[in-house]
Amino acid sequence: MASKLTTDFFNRDPKIVAKELLGKAIVRKLGKTKLKGKITETEAYYDGNDPASWARFNGKYKKIMEMEAGTILVKMVHNNWLFNIVTSKKGDASAVLIRAIEPLNFNARGKGPGILTKELKINKEQNNKNITTNKEIWIEDNLDNIEIEKSFRIGVKRDLSQKLRFFIKGNKNVSRI
DNA sequence: AGGAAGATCTACT
DNA sequence: GTAGATCTTCCTA
């Protein structure tokens, strides 16, 4: 039975949240339509220790990341929206990035990370909202049996030598391997 | 107003 | 696998 995730779920270490988020269903309500996608790839981000984390910019993003667990953080980079959920307790500036989903009940035009935000129509509007209380987007439990794999960052260009990337083994929706 | 930075994508070899 | 392109946002002066 599908149950909606609450603040307690996100109020933990980002790497735990990232791991357990895999296989869960993200639900986006657009008017009468309800889009569901299975989360297939996530990454955990910490504060200043993480060279790629937005928190190191000491600005607006860090402020949001220090907010309550479950806060949605959206940023446009490279013409793609990146969808993050703040984790851990207030003041920790940590978050989980959802990189890819697998469409469950709709057709995606594109593939890869783009579908997450383009097809689900995620944009600035969702920024700073709370995913546990929002009525248009939330995450619910999914009973799929999945195999979780973890790895280092994709590619070699950016150096983020931490094993904080999680994805579903063998899933074709994962951007790159 | 200008400059800098970025977690990507696409194409080609 | 590697390189480059292109875009949006944020910070500082």
Short mmCIF file of C-alpha atoms (C1' of nucleotides) in Angstrom, two decimals:
data_model
loop_
_atom_site.label_atom_id
_atom_site.label_comp_id
_atom_site.label_asym_id
_atom_site.label_seq_id
_atom_site.Cartn_x
_atom_site.Cartn_y
_atom_site.Cartn_z
CA MET A 1 0.00 0.00 0.00
CA ALA A 2 1.38 3.29 -1.05
CA SER A 3 2.00 5.74 1.70
CA LYS A 4 3.23 9.26 1.44
CA LEU A 5 6.64 10.00 2.82
CA THR A 6 6.80 12.35 5.76
CA THR A 7 9.34 14.69 7.20
CA ASP A 8 10.74 11.91 9.32
CA PHE A 9 11.89 10.13 6.23
CA PHE A 10 13.94 13.08 5.05
CA ASN A 11 15.14 14.07 8.44
CA ARG A 12 18.11 11.73 8.29
CA ASP A 13 21.53 11.51 6.80
CA PRO A 14 21.34 12.38 3.10
CA LYS A 15 23.06 9.23 2.00
CA ILE A 16 20.49 7.13 3.80
CA VAL A 17 17.68 9.12 2.31
CA ALA A 18 19.22 8.89 -1.14
CA LYS A 19 19.49 5.13 -0.86
CA GLU A 20 16.00 4.60 0.41
CA LEU A 21 14.53 6.96 -2.10
CA LEU A 22 15.38 4.57 -4.90
CA GLY A 23 12.39 2.69 -6.17
CA LYS A 24 9.98 5.10 -4.55
CA ALA A 25 7.42 6.80 -6.71
CA ILE A 26 7.37 10.52 -7.23
CA VAL A 27 3.88 11.75 -7.93
CA ARG A 28 3.14 14.95 -9.75
CA LYS A 29 -0.37 16.22 -10.03
CA LEU A 30 -1.13 18.42 -13.00
CA GLY A 31 -4.75 19.37 -12.97
CA LYS A 32 -6.64 16.17 -13.57
CA THR A 33 -3.59 14.24 -14.55
CA LYS A 34 -1.42 12.38 -12.14
CA LEU A 35 2.02 11.49 -13.31
CA LYS A 36 4.04 8.86 -11.57
CA GLY A 37 7.67 8.07 -11.95
CA LYS A 38 9.95 5.67 -10.20
CA ILE A 39 13.10 7.16 -8.81
CA THR A 40 16.06 5.43 -10.37
CA GLU A 41 19.04 7.58 -9.56
CA THR A 42 19.95 9.84 -6.67
CA GLU A 43 22.93 11.52 -5.15
CA ALA A 44 23.64 12.81 -1.68
CA TYR A 45 25.10 16.22 -1.13
CA TYR A 46 26.64 17.71 1.95
CA ASP A 47 27.67 21.22 2.79
CA GLY A 48 31.07 22.82 2.25
CA ASN A 49 32.82 19.47 2.25
CA ASP A 50 31.26 18.70 -1.06
CA PRO A 51 32.99 20.61 -3.84
CA ALA A 52 29.98 20.36 -6.07
CA SER A 53 27.43 21.36 -3.51
CA TRP A 54 25.56 24.57 -4.02
CA ALA A 55 25.97 25.24 -0.36
CA ARG A 56 29.49 26.37 -0.97
CA PHE A 57 28.22 29.46 -2.73
CA ASN A 58 27.18 30.88 0.64
CA GLY A 59 24.04 32.22 -0.84
CA LYS A 60 20.42 31.58 -1.30
CA TYR A 61 20.86 27.89 -1.92
CA LYS A 62 22.75 27.27 1.23
CA LYS A 63 19.98 29.00 3.06
CA ILE A 64 17.42 26.69 1.56
CA MET A 65 19.53 23.65 2.25
CA GLU A 66 19.63 24.65 5.86
CA MET A 67 15.90 24.63 6.02
CA GLU A 68 13.64 21.89 7.25
CA ALA A 69 13.89 18.41 5.80
CA GLY A 70 11.61 17.88 2.84
CA THR A 71 12.05 21.33 1.38
CA ILE A 72 12.27 21.27 -2.38
CA LEU A 73 15.23 22.94 -4.01
CA VAL A 74 15.20 23.46 -7.76
CA LYS A 75 17.97 24.95 -9.82
CA MET A 76 18.39 25.47 -13.51
CA VAL A 77 21.74 24.38 -14.79
CA HIS A 78 22.72 23.71 -18.37
CA ASN A 79 19.22 24.15 -19.53
CA ASN A 80 17.96 21.42 -17.25
CA TRP A 81 16.18 21.62 -13.97
CA LEU A 82 17.75 19.78 -11.15
CA PHE A 83 15.48 18.57 -8.44
CA ASN A 84 16.69 18.35 -4.87
CA ILE A 85 15.12 17.60 -1.56
CA VAL A 86 16.59 19.00 1.59
CA THR A 87 17.51 16.36 4.13
CA SER A 88 18.69 16.12 7.68
CA LYS A 89 17.79 18.54 10.39
CA LYS A 90 17.71 22.30 10.18
CA GLY A 91 21.04 23.98 9.69
CA ASP A 92 22.76 20.98 8.17
CA ALA A 93 22.78 22.23 4.58
CA SER A 94 22.51 18.80 3.08
CA ALA A 95 20.27 17.53 0.33
CA VAL A 96 19.51 14.69 -2.03
CA LEU A 97 19.51 15.20 -5.75
CA ILE A 98 17.10 13.19 -7.82
CA ARG A 99 18.83 12.67 -11.11
CA ALA A 100 16.59 10.33 -12.96
CA ILE A 101 13.21 8.69 -12.86
CA GLU A 102 11.51 6.04 -14.87
CA PRO A 103 8.09 7.05 -16.21
CA LEU A 104 5.38 4.75 -14.88
CA ASN A 105 2.11 5.97 -16.31
CA PHE A 106 2.98 8.45 -19.01
CA ASN A 107 5.07 8.82 -22.11
CA ALA A 108 8.28 10.71 -21.91
CA ARG A 109 9.48 12.45 -25.00
CA GLY A 110 13.04 12.64 -23.97
CA LYS A 111 15.13 10.42 -21.83
CA GLY A 112 17.65 10.84 -19.12
CA PRO A 113 17.63 13.53 -16.46
CA GLY A 114 15.60 15.88 -18.59
CA ILE A 115 12.37 13.95 -18.26
CA LEU A 116 12.28 14.41 -14.57
CA THR A 117 11.73 18.11 -14.75
CA LYS A 118 10.43 18.60 -18.25
CA GLU A 119 7.76 15.95 -18.24
CA LEU A 120 6.77 16.51 -14.66
CA LYS A 121 6.78 20.24 -15.19
CA ILE A 122 9.01 21.00 -12.32
CA ASN A 123 10.37 24.51 -12.25
CA LYS A 124 11.02 27.44 -10.01
CA GLU A 125 7.46 27.32 -8.81
CA GLN A 126 8.30 24.31 -6.71
CA ASN A 127 11.39 25.85 -5.29
CA ASN A 128 11.31 26.33 -1.56
CA LYS A 129 8.11 24.36 -1.12
CA ASN A 130 7.88 21.38 1.15
CA ILE A 131 7.41 18.03 -0.51
CA THR A 132 5.78 16.46 2.50
CA THR A 133 2.98 18.99 2.64
CA ASN A 134 2.59 19.95 -0.99
CA LYS A 135 -0.58 18.77 -2.69
CA GLU A 136 0.77 18.85 -6.21
CA ILE A 137 3.90 16.86 -5.78
CA TRP A 138 4.94 14.24 -3.32
CA ILE A 139 6.70 10.93 -3.00
CA GLU A 140 5.06 7.73 -2.01
CA ASP A 141 6.14 4.26 -1.16
CA ASN A 142 6.59 1.68 -3.83
CA LEU A 143 6.88 -2.00 -3.21
CA ASP A 144 9.05 -2.82 -6.15
CA ASN A 145 11.87 -5.13 -5.42
CA ILE A 146 14.97 -3.40 -6.61
CA GLU A 147 18.66 -3.87 -6.44
CA ILE A 148 20.59 -0.87 -5.26
CA GLU A 149 23.98 -0.07 -6.60
CA LYS A 150 26.28 2.66 -5.48
CA SER A 151 29.17 4.26 -7.22
CA PHE A 152 31.32 7.29 -7.62
CA ARG A 153 30.35 10.21 -9.71
CA ILE A 154 29.79 9.92 -13.39
CA GLY A 155 32.59 10.97 -15.67
CA VAL A 156 35.96 12.22 -14.71
CA LYS A 157 35.60 15.88 -15.40
CA ARG A 158 34.48 16.96 -12.00
CA ASP A 159 36.19 15.64 -8.99
CA LEU A 160 33.78 14.62 -6.32
CA SER A 161 35.61 11.70 -4.85
CA GLN A 162 32.85 10.50 -2.63
CA LYS A 163 30.72 7.45 -3.04
CA LEU A 164 27.43 9.22 -2.76
CA ARG A 165 25.66 8.21 -5.91
CA PHE A 166 22.96 5.60 -5.78
CA PHE A 167 21.02 4.03 -8.60
CA ILE A 168 18.95 1.03 -9.43
CA LYS A 169 21.03 -1.72 -10.86
CA GLY A 170 20.46 -2.39 -14.50
CA ASN A 171 17.90 0.34 -14.94
CA LYS A 172 18.05 1.86 -18.38
CA ASN A 173 16.83 5.18 -17.22
CA VAL A 174 19.99 5.94 -15.38
CA SER A 175 21.68 8.65 -17.35
CA ARG A 176 25.12 7.18 -17.80
CA ILE A 177 27.14 4.53 -16.20
"C1'" DA B 1 25.95 45.95 -15.62
"C1'" DG B 2 29.37 42.46 -15.99
"C1'" DG B 3 31.56 38.26 -14.76
"C1'" DA B 4 31.68 33.68 -12.96
"C1'" DA B 5 30.14 29.12 -12.06
"C1'" DG B 6 27.68 24.93 -12.70
"C1'" DA B 7 25.39 18.43 -10.42
"C1'" DT B 8 24.65 18.41 -18.56
"C1'" DC B 9 23.92 17.26 -23.39
"C1'" DT B 10 25.28 16.40 -27.97
"C1'" DA B 11 28.46 15.33 -31.57
"C1'" DC B 12 32.34 13.61 -33.39
"C1'" DT B 13 36.75 10.71 -33.55
"C1'" DG C 1 36.11 8.94 -24.58
"C1'" DT C 2 36.94 13.66 -25.20
"C1'" DA C 3 35.95 18.24 -26.22
"C1'" DG C 4 33.08 22.14 -26.73
"C1'" DA C 5 28.65 24.60 -26.61
"C1'" DT C 6 25.18 27.06 -24.49
"C1'" DC C 7 22.02 28.78 -20.74
"C1'" DT C 8 20.33 30.49 -16.48
"C1'" DT C 9 21.12 32.25 -12.09
"C1'" DC C 10 23.76 34.47 -8.50
"C1'" DC C 11 27.29 37.67 -6.61
"C1'" DT C 12 29.87 41.90 -6.57
"C1'" DA C 13 30.88 46.69 -7.81
#
